[in-house]
CSV table of N, CA and C in Angstrom, one decimal:
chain,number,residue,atom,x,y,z
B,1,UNK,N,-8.2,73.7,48.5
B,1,UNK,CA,-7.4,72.5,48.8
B,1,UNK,C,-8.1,71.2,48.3
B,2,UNK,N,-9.4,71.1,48.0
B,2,UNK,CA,-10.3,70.6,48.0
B,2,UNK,C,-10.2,70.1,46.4
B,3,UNK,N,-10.3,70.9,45.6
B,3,UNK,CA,-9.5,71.3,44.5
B,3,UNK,C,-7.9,70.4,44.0
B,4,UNK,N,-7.3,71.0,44.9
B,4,UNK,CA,-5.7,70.8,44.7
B,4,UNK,C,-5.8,69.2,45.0
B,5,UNK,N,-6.5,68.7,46.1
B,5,UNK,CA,-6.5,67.4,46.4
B,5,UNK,C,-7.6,66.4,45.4
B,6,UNK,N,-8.6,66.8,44.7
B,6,UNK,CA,-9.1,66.1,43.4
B,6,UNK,C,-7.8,66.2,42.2
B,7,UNK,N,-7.7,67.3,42.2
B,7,UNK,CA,-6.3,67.5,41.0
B,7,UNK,C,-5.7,66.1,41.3
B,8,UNK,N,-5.1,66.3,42.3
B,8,UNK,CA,-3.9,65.5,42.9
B,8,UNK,C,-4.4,63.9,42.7
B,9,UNK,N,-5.4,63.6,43.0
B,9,UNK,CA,-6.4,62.5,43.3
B,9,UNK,C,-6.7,62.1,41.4
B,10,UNK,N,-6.5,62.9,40.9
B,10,UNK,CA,-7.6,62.8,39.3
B,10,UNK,C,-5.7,62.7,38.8
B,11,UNK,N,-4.8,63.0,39.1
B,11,UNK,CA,-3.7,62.7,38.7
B,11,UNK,C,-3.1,61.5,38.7
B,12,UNK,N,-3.3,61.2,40.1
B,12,UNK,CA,-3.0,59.8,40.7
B,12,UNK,C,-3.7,59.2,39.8
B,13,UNK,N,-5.3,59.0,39.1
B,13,UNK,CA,-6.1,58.2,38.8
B,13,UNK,C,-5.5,58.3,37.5
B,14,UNK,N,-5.4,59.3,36.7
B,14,UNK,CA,-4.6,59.1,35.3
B,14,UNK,C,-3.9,58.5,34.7
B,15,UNK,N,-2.8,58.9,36.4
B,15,UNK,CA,-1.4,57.7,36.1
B,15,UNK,C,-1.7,56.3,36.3
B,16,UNK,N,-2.8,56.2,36.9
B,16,UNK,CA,-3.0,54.8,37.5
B,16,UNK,C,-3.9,54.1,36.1
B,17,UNK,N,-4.7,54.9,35.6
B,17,UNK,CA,-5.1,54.7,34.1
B,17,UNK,C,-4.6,54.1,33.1
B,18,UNK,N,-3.0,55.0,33.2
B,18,UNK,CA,-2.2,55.1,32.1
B,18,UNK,C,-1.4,53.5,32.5
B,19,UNK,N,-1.1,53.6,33.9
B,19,UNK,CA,-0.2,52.1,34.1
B,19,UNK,C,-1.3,51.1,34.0
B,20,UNK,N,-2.4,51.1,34.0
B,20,UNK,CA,-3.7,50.2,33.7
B,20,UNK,C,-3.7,49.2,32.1
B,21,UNK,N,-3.5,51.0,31.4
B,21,UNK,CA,-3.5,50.4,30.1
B,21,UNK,C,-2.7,50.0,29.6
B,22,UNK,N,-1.0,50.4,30.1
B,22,UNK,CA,0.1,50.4,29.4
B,22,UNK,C,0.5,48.8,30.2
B,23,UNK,N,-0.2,48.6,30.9
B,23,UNK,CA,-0.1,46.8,31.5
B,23,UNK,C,-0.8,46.1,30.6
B,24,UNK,N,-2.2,46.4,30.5
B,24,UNK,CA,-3.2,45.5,29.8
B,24,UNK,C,-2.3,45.8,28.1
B,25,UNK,N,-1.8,46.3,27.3
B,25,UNK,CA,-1.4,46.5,26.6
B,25,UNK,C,-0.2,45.7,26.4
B,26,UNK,N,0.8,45.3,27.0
B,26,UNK,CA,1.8,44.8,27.2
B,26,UNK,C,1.5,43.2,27.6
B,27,UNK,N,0.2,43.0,28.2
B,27,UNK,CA,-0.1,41.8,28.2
B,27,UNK,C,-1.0,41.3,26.7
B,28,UNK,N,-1.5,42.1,26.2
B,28,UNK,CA,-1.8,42.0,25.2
B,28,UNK,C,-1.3,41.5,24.0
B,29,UNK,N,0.2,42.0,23.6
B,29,UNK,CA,1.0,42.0,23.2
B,29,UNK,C,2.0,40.2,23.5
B,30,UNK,N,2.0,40.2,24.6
B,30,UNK,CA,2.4,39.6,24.7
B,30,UNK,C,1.8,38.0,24.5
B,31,UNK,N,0.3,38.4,24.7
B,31,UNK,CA,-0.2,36.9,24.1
B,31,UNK,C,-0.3,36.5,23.0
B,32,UNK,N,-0.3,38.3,22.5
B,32,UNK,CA,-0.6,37.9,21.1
B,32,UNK,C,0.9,36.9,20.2
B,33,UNK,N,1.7,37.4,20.8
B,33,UNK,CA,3.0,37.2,20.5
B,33,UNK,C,2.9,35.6,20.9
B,34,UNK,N,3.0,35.5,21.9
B,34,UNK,CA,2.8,33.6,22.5
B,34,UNK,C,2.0,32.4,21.8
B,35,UNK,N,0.9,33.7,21.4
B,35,UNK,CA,-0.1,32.7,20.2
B,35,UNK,C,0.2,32.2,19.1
B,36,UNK,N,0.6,33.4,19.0
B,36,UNK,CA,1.2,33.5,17.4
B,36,UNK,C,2.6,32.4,17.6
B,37,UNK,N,3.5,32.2,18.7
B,37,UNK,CA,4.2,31.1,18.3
B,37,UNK,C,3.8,29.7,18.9
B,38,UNK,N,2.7,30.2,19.6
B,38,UNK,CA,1.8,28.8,20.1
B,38,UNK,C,1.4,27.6,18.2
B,39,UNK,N,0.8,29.2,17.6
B,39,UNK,CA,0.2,28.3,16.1
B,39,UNK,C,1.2,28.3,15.4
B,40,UNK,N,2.5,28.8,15.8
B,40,UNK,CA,3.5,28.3,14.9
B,40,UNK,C,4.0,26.5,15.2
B,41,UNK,N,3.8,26.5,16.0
B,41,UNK,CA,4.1,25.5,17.1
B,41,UNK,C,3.7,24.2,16.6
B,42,UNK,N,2.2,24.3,16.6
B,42,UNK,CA,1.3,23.5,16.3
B,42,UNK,C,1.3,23.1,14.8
B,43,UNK,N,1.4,24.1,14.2
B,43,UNK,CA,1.8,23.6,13.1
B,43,UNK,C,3.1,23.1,12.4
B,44,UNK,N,4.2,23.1,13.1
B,44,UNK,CA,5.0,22.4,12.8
B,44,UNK,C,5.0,21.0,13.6
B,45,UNK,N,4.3,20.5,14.9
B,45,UNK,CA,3.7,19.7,14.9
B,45,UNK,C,3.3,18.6,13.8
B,46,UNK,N,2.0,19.5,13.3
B,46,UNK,CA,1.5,18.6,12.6
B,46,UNK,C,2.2,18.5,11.4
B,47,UNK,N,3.1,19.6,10.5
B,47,UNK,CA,3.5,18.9,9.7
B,47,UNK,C,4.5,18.1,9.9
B,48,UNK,N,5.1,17.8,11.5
B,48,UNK,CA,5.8,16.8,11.5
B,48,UNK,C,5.3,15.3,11.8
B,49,UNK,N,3.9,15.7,12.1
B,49,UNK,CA,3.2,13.9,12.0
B,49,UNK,C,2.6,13.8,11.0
B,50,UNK,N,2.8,14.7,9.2
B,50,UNK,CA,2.1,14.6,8.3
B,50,UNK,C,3.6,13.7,7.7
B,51,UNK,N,4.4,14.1,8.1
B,51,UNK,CA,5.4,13.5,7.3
B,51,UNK,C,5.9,12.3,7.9
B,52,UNK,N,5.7,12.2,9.0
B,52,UNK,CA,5.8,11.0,9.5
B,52,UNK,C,5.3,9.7,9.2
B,53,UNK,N,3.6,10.2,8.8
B,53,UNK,CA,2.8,9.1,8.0
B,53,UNK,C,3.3,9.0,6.9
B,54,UNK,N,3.7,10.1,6.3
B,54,UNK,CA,4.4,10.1,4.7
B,54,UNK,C,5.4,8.5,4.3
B,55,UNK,N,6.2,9.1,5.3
B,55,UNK,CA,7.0,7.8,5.5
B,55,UNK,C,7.0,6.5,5.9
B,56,UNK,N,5.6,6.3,6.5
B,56,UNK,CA,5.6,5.1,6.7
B,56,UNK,C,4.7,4.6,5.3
B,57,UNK,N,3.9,5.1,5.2
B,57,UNK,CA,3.2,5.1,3.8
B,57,UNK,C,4.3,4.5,2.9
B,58,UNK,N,5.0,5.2,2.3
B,58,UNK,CA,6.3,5.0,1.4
B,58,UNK,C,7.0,4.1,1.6
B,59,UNK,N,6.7,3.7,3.2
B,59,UNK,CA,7.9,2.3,3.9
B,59,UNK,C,6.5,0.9,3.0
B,60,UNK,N,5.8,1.6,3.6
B,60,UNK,CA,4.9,0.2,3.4
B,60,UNK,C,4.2,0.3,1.9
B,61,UNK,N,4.4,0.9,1.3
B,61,UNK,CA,4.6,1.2,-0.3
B,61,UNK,C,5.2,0.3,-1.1
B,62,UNK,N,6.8,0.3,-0.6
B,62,UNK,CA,7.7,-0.2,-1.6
B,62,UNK,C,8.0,-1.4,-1.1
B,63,UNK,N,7.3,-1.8,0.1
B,63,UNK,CA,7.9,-3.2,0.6
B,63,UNK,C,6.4,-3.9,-0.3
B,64,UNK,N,5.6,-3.5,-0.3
B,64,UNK,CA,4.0,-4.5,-1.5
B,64,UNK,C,5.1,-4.2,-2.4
B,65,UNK,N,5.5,-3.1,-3.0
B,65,UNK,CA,6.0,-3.4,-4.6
B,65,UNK,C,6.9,-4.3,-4.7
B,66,UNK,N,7.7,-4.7,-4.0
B,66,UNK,CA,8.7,-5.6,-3.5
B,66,UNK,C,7.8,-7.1,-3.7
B,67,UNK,N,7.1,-7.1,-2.6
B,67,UNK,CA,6.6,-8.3,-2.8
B,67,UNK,C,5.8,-9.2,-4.1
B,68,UNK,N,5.3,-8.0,-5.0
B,68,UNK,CA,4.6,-8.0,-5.9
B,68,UNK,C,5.4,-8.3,-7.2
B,69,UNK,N,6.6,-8.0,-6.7
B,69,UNK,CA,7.7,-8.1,-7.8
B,69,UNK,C,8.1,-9.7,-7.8
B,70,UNK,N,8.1,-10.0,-6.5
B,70,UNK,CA,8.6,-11.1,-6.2
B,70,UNK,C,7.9,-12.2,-7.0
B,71,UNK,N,6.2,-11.7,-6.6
B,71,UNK,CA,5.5,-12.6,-6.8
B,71,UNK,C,5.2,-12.9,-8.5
B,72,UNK,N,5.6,-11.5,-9.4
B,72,UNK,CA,5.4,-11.2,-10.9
B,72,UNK,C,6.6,-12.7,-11.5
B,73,UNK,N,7.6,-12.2,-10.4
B,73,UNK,CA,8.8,-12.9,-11.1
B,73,UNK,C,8.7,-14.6,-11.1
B,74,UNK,N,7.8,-15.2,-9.8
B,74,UNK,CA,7.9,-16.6,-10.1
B,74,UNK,C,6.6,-16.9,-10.5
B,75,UNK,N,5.2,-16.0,-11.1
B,75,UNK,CA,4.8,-16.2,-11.7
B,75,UNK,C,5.4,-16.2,-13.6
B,76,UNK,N,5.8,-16.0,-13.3
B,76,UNK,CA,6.4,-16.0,-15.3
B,76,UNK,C,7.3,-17.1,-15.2
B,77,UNK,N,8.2,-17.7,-13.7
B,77,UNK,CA,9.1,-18.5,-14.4
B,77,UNK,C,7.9,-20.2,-14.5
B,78,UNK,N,6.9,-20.1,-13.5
B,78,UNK,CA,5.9,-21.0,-13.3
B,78,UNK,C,4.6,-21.1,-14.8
B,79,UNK,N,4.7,-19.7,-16.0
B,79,UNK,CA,4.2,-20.0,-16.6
B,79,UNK,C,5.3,-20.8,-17.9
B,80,UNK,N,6.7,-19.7,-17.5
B,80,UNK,CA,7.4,-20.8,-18.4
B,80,UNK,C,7.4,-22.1,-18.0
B,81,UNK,N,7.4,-22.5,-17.0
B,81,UNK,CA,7.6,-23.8,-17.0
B,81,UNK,C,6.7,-24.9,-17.8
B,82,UNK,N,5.5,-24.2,-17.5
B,82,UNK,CA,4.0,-25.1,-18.1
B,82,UNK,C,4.2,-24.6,-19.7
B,83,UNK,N,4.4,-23.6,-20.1
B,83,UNK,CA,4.5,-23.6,-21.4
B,83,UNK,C,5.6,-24.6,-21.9
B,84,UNK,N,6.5,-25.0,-21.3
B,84,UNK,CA,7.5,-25.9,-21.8
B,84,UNK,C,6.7,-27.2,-21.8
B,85,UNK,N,5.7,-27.4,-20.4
B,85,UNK,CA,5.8,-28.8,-20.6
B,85,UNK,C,4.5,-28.7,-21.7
B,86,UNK,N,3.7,-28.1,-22.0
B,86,UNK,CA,2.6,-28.2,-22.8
B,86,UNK,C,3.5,-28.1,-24.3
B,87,UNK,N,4.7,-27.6,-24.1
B,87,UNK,CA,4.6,-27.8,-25.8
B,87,UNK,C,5.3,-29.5,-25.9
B,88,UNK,N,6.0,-30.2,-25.1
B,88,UNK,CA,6.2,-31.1,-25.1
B,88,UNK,C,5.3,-32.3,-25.1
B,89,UNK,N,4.2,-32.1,-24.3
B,89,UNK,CA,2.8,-32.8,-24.3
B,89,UNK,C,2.6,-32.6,-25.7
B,90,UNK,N,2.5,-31.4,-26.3
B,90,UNK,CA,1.9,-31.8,-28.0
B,90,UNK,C,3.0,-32.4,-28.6
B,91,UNK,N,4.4,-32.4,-28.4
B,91,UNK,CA,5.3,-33.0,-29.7
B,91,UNK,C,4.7,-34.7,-29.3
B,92,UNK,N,4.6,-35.2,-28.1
B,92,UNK,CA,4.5,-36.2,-28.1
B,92,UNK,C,3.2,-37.1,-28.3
B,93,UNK,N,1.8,-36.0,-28.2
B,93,UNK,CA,0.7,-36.6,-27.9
B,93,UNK,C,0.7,-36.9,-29.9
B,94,UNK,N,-0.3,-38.1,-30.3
B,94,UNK,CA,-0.4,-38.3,-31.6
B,94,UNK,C,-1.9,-37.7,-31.9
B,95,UNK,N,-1.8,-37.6,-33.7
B,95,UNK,CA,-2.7,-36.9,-34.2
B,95,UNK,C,-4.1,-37.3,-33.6
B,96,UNK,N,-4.3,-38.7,-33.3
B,96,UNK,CA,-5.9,-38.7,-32.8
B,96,UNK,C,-5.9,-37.8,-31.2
B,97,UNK,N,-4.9,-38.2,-30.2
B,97,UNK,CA,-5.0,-37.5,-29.0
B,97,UNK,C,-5.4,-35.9,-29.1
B,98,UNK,N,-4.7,-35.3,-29.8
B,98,UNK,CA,-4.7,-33.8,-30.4
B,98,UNK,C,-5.8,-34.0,-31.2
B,99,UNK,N,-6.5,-34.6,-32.1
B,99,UNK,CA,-7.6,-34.5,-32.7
B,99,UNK,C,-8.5,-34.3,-31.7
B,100,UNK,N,-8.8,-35.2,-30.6
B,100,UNK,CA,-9.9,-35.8,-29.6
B,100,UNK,C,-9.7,-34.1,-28.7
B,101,UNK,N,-8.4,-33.6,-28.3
B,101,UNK,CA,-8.3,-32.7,-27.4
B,101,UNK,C,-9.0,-31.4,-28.1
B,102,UNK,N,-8.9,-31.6,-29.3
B,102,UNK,CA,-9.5,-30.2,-30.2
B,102,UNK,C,-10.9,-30.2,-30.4
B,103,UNK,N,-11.3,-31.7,-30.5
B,103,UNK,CA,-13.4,-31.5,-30.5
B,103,UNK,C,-13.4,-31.3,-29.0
B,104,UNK,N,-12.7,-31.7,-27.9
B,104,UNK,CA,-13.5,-31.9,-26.6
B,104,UNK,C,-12.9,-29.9,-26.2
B,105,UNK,N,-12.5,-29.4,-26.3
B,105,UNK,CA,-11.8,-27.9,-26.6
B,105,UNK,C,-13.4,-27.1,-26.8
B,106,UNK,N,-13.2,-27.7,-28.5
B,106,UNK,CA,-14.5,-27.1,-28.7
B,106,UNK,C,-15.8,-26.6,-28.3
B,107,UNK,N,-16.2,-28.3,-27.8
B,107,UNK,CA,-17.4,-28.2,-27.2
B,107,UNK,C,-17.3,-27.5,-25.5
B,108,UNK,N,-16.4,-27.2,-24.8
B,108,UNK,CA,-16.0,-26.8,-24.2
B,108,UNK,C,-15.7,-27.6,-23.0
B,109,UNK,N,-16.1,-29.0,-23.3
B,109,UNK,CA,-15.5,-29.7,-22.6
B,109,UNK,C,-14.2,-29.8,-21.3
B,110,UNK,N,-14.1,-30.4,-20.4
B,110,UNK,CA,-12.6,-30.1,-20.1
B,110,UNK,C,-12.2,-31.3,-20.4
B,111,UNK,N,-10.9,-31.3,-20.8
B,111,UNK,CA,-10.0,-32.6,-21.4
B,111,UNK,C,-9.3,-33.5,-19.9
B,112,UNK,N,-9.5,-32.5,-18.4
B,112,UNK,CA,-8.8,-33.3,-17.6
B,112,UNK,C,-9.9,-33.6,-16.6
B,113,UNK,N,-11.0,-33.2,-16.9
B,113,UNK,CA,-12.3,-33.3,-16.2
B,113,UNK,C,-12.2,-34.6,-15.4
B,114,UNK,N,-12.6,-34.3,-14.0
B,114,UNK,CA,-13.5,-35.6,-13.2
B,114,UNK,C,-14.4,-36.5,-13.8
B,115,UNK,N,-15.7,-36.1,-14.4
B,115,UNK,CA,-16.4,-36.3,-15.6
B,115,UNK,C,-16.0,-37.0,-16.8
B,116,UNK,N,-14.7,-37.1,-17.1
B,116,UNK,CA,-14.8,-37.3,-18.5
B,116,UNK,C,-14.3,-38.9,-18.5
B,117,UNK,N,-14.8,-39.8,-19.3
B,117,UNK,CA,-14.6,-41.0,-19.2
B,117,UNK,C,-12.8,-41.3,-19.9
B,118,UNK,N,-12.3,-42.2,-18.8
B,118,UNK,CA,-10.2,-42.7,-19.4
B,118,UNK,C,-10.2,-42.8,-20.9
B,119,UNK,N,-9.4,-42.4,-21.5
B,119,UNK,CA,-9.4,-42.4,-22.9
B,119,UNK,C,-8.6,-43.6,-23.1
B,120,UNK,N,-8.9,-44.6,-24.0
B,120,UNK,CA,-7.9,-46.2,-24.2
B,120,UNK,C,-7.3,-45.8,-25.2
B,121,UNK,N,-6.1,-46.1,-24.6
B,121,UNK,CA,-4.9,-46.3,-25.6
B,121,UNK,C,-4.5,-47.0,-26.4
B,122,UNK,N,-4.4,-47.5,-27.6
B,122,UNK,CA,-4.2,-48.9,-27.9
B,122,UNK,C,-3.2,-49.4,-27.7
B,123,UNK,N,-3.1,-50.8,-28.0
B,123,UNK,CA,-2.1,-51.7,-27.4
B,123,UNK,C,-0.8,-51.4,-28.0
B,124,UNK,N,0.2,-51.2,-26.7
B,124,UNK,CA,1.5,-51.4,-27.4
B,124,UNK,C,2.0,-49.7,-27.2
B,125,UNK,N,1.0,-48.7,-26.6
B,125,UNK,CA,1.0,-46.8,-26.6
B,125,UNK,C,1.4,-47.3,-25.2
B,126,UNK,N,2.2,-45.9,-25.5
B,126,UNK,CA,2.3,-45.7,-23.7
B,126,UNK,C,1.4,-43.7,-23.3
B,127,UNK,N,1.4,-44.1,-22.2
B,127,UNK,CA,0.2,-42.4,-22.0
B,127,UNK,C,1.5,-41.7,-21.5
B,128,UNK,N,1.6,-39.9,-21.7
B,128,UNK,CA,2.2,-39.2,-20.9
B,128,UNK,C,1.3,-38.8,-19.6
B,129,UNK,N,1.9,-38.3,-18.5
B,129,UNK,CA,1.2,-38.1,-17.7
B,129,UNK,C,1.8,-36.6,-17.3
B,130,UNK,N,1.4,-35.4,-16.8
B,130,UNK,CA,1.7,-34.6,-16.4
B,130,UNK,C,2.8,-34.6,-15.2
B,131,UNK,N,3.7,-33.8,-15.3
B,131,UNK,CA,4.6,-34.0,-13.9
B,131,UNK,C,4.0,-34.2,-12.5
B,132,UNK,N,3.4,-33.5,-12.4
B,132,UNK,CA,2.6,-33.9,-11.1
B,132,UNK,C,1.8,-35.0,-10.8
B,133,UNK,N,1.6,-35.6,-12.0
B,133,UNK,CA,1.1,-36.9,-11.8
B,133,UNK,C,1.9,-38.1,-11.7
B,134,UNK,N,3.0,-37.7,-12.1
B,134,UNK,CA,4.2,-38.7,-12.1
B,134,UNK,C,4.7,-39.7,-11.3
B,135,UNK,N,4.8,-40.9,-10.6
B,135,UNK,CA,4.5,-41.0,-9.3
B,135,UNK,C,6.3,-41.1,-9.0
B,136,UNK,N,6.9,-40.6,-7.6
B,136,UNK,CA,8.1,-40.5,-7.5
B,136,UNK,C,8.6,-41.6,-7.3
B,137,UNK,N,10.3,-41.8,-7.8
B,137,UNK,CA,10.8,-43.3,-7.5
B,137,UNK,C,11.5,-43.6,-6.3
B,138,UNK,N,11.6,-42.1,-5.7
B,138,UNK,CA,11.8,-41.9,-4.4
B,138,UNK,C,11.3,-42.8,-3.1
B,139,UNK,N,10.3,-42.8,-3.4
B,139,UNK,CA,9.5,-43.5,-2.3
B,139,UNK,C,9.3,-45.1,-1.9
């Protein structure tokens, strides 16, 4: 009996083995499964806050180029403008003015310098003055 009841006892423990492992196995399984869509998870996650930055990037990308454009554009109409008035300064300045602006050039002088002593006009000249210096009649 003694016998028949270890049998019985070592059978019990078998099955109890078998639902032991066939549990831990099944949990096994199943975490591995959960992980596995845990790092699926996670990584669509992140690639959705990789693209997220992407976009702001590209937001704040094309608004500088924007601006930059802006800024391209009224720098060229501000250099046209000075190139107009400089070539009009030369049709009007006379050969000594343009003479005097080409040695003081030279030496590297500046021609609108703080420093540089009023140039006299002779009697009867009138001076140009730069637009900005122009005084308004507005006022």
């Amino acid at each position: 009996m003694r016998v028949k009841g270890l049998a019985g006892a070592g059978g019990r423990q078998g099955s109890e083995t078998m639902a032991l492992k066939l549990l831990f196995w099944e949990l096994e399984k199943h975490l591995k499964s959960s992980s596995g869509a845990s790092v699926v998870a996670i990584d669509n996650k992140i690639e959705q806050a990789m693209d997220l930055v992407k976009s702001h990037l590209m937001y704040a990308v094309r608004e500088e180029v924007e601006v930059l454009k802006e800024q391209i554009k009224e720098l060229i109409e501000r250099n046209n403008q000075l190139e107009q008035e400089n070539n009009l300064l030369k049709n009007l300045a006379s050969p000594e003015q343009m003479a005097q602006f080409q040695a003081q050039v030279q030496t590297g002088d500046s021609p609108t310098g703080a420093g540089q002593p009023p140039v006299l006009l002779p009697a009867g000249s009138t001076q140009v003055l730069p637009s900005s210096q122009i005084p308004s009649s507005s006022a």
